[in-house]
XYZ file of C-alpha atoms in Angstrom:
314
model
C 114.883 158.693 154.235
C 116.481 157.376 151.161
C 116.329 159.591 147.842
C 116.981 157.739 144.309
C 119.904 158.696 142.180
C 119.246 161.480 140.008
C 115.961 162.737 142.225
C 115.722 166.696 142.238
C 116.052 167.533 145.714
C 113.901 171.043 146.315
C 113.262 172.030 149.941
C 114.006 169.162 151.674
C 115.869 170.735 155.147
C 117.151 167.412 156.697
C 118.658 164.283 154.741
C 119.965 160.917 156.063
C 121.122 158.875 153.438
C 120.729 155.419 153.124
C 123.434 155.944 150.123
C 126.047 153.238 151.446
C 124.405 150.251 150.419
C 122.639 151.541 147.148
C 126.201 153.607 146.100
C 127.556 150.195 144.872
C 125.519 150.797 141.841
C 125.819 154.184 140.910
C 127.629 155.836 138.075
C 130.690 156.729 139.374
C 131.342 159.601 136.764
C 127.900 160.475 137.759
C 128.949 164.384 138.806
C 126.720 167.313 139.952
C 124.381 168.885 137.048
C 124.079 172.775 136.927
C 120.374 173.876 136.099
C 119.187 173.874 132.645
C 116.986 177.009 133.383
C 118.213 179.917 132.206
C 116.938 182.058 134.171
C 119.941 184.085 136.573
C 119.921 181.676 139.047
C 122.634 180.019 141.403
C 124.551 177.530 139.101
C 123.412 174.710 142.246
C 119.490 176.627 142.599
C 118.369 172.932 141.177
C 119.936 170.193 142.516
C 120.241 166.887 140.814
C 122.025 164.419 142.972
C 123.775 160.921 143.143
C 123.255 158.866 146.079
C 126.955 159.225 145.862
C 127.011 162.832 146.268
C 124.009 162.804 148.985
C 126.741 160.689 151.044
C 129.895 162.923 150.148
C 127.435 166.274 152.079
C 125.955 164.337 154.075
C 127.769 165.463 157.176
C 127.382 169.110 156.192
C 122.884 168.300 155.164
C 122.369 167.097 158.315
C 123.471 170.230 159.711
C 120.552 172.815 160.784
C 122.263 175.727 159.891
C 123.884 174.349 156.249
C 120.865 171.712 155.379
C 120.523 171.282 151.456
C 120.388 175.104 150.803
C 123.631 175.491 152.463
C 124.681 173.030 150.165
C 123.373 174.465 147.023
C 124.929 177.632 148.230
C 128.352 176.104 148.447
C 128.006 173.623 144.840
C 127.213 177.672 143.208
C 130.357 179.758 144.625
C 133.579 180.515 143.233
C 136.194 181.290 145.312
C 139.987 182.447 144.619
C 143.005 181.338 146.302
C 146.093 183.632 145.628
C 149.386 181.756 147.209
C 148.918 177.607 146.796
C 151.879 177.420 149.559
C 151.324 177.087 153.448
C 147.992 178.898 153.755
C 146.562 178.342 150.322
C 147.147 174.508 150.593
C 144.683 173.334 153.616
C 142.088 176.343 152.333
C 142.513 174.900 149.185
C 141.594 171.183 150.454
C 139.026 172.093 152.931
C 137.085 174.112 150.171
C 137.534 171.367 147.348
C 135.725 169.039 150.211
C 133.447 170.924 151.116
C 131.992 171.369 147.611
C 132.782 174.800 146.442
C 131.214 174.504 142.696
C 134.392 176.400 141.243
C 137.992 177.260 142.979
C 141.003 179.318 141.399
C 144.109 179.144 142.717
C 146.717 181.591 141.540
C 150.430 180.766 141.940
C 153.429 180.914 139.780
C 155.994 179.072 141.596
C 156.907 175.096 141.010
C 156.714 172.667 144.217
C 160.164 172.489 145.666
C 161.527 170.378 148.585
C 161.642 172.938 151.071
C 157.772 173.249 150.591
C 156.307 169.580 151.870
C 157.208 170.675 155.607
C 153.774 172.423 155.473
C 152.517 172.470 151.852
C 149.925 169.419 152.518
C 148.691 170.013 148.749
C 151.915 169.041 147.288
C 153.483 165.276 147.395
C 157.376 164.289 147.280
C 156.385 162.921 143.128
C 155.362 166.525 142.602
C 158.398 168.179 143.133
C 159.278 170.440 140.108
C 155.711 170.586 138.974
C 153.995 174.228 138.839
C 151.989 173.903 142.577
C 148.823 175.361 140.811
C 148.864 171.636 138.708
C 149.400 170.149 141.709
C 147.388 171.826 143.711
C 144.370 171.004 141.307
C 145.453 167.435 141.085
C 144.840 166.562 144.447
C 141.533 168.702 144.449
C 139.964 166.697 141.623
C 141.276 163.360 142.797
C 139.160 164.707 146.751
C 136.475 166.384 144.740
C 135.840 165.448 140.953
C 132.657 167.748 141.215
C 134.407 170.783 141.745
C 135.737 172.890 138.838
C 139.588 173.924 139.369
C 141.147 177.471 137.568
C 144.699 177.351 137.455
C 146.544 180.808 137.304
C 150.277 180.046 136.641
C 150.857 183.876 137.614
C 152.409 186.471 139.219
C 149.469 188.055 140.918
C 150.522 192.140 140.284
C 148.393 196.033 139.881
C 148.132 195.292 136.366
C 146.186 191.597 136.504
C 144.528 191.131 139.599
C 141.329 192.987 139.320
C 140.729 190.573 135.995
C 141.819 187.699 138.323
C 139.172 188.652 140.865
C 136.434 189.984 139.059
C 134.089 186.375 138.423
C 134.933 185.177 142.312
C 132.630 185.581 145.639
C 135.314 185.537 147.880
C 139.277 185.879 147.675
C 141.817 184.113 150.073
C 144.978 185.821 150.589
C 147.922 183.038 150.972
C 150.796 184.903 150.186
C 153.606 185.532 151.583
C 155.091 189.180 151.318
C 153.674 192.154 152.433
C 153.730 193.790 148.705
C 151.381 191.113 148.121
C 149.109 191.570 150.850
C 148.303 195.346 150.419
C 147.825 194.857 146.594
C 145.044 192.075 147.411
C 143.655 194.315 150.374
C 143.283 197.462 147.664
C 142.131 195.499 144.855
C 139.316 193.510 146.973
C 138.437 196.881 148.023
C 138.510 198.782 144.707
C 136.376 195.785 143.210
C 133.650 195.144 146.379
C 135.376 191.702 147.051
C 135.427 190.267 150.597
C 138.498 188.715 151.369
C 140.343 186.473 153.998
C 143.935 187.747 155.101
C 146.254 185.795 157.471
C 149.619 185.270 157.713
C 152.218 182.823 159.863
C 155.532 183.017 160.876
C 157.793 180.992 163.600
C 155.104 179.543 166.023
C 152.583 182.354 165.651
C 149.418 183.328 163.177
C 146.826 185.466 162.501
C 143.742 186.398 160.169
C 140.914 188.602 159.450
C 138.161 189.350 156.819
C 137.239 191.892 155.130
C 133.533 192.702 153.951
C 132.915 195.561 152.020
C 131.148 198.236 154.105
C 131.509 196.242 157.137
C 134.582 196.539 159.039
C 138.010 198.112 158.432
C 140.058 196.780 155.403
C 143.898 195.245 155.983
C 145.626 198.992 155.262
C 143.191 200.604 158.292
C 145.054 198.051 160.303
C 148.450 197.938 158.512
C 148.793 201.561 157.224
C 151.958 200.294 154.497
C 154.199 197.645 154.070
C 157.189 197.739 156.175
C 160.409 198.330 155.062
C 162.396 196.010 153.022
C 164.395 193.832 155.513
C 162.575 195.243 159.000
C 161.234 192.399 159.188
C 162.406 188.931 158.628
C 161.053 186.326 156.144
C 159.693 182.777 157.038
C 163.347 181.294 155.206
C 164.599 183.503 158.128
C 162.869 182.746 160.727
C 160.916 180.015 160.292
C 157.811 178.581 160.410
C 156.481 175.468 162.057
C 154.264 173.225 158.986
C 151.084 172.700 161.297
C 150.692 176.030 161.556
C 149.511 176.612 157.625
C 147.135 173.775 158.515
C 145.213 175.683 161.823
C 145.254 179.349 160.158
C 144.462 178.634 156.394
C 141.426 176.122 157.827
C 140.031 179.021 159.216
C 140.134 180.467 156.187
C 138.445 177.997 154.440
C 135.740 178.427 157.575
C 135.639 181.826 156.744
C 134.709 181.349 153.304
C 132.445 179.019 154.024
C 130.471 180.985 156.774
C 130.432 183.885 153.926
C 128.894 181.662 151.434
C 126.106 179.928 153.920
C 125.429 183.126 155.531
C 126.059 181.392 159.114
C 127.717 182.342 162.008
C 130.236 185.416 163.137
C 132.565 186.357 160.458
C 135.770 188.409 161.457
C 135.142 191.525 160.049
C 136.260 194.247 162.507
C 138.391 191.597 164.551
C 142.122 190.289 163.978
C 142.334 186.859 165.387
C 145.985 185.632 166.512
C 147.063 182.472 167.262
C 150.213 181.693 169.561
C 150.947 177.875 169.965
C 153.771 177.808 171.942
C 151.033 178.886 174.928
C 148.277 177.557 173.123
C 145.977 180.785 173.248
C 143.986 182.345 170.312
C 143.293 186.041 171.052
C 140.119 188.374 169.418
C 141.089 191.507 168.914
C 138.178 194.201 168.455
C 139.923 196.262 165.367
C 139.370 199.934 165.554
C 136.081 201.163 163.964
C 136.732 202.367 160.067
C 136.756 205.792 160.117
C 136.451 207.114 156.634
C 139.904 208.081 157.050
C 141.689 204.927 155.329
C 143.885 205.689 152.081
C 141.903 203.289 150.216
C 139.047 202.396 151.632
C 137.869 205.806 153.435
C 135.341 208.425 152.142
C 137.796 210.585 150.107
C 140.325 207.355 148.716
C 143.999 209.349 148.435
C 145.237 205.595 146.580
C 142.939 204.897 143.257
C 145.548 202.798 141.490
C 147.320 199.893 142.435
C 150.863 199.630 143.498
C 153.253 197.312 142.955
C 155.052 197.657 145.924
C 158.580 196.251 146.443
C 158.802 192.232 146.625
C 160.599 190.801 149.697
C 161.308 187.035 148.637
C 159.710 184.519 151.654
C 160.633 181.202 150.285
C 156.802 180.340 150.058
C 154.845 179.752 153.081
């Protein structure tokens, strides 16, 4: 079924375009128009597409459980990386692909040589450039219909609940534990799901965090350990493909947040060990009401700025 460029595409669940051949005379700055309506809708509730952009989600439309409402779902979110390193960089790629309508990404580092071992975001010519610039570079030259934020920042307690506060969903790349416990507190003292996961030497792991569903990072992880008990990916190590498996997951978390399909980890920690190859699901203890931030009477109502432990970027 072939759809004209610039036809308003309603409820239509199923779409295979016949874009290829007609696509040769499209507009290529032809980009996706939000709604003139101004009613509170989804910024994607009305549709007006290219046979370019029919073609470029056409893999994800043909799809029962994403369709064109999936899609529409998708071209309306904003989502928030924090860390444009290891983790951050295939999230960031997956969800500029996928069509997430608006992405920030929050970093305040420059792209250094040490980096493009895992750091698929970043190229060899971008070396000394702040990664958030290059980070959105290579989104917009995947994806010019998605909107980039750049934060040049230190994410800390006294601007991350402005950083958050417009976003549906918040990926934690960092990596530092200081980091990772202000992002679990803040998502939970603002109501903002979140993705955590972290990598180090051959091994990974992630979970997600709903509000009111499942435990939160600190019912897990009660504080961050000591500084120096526990050593730092410059340390040890890390091998580069394993940013690629774990922060595509996160970017399929995200996603399965925004479309409302499938099993989301909330109440599970999912590890990762490729020497042997095996992923492991493990069921996370029930929240209790007991957790210092996130239980029934909250002991921690301010955020911390814990103690930094430098990591050389994942």
């Amino acid at each position: 079924m072939g759809l004209k460029e610039g036809e308003e595409i309603e409820e239509v669940e199923c779409i295979v375009t016949e874009a290829k051949d007609t696509n040769k005379n499209t507009n290529a700055n032809s980009n996706m128009k939000a709604s003139t309506d101004t009613s509170p809708k989804s910024p994607a509730s009305r549709w007006t597409a290219s046979n370019e952009q029919l073609e470029r989600y056409s893999r994800h439309i043909i799809l029962k459980e994403i369709g064109v409402k999936g899609q529409k779902k998708l071209l309306g979110a904003k989502v928030l990386i924090i860390g444009a390193g290891g983790l951050g960089a295939p999230a960031a790629m997956y969800l500029a692909a996928a069509g997430i309508g608006t992405i920030g990404i929050a970093d305040a580092d420059e792209v250094d040589l040490s980096n493009l071992q895992r750091q698929i975001i970043h190229a060899t010519d971008d070396l000394g450039k702040a990664k958030v610039q290059s980070a959105k570079e290579t989104m917009n030259r995947m994806n010019p219909d998605v909107q980039v934020n750049t934060y040049r920042i230190f994410v800390s307690a006294d601007n991350i609940l402005e950083l958050i506060k417009d976003y549906d969903f918040i990926i934690d790349g960092t990596d530092n534990f200081p980091a990772k416990f202000l992002i679990n507190d803040a998502c939970v003292m603002a109501k903002k799901p979140f993705s955590h996961a972290g990598i180090i030497r051959f091994k990974g792991q992630l979970m997600t965090y709903v509000p009111g569903e499942g435990p939160c990072y600190r019912c897990v992880f009660k504080n961050p350990p000591p500084k120096d008990a526990v050593p730092t990916c410059k340390q040890a190590g890390v091998i580069g493909a394993m940013g690629g498996v774990i922060g595509s997951l996160q970017a399929m978390e995200a996603i399965k947040y925004i479309t409302g399909v499938g099993d989301l980890l909330t109440g599970y920690l999912l590890t990762f060990d490729a020497i042997k190859m095996e992923f492991r699901k493990i069921r996370l203890p029930k929240a209790d009401g007991s957790c210092a931030v996130c239980g029934t009477h909250p002991t921690i109502t301010e955020l911390i700025d814990y103690e930094q432990t430098e990591c050389d970027g994942i």
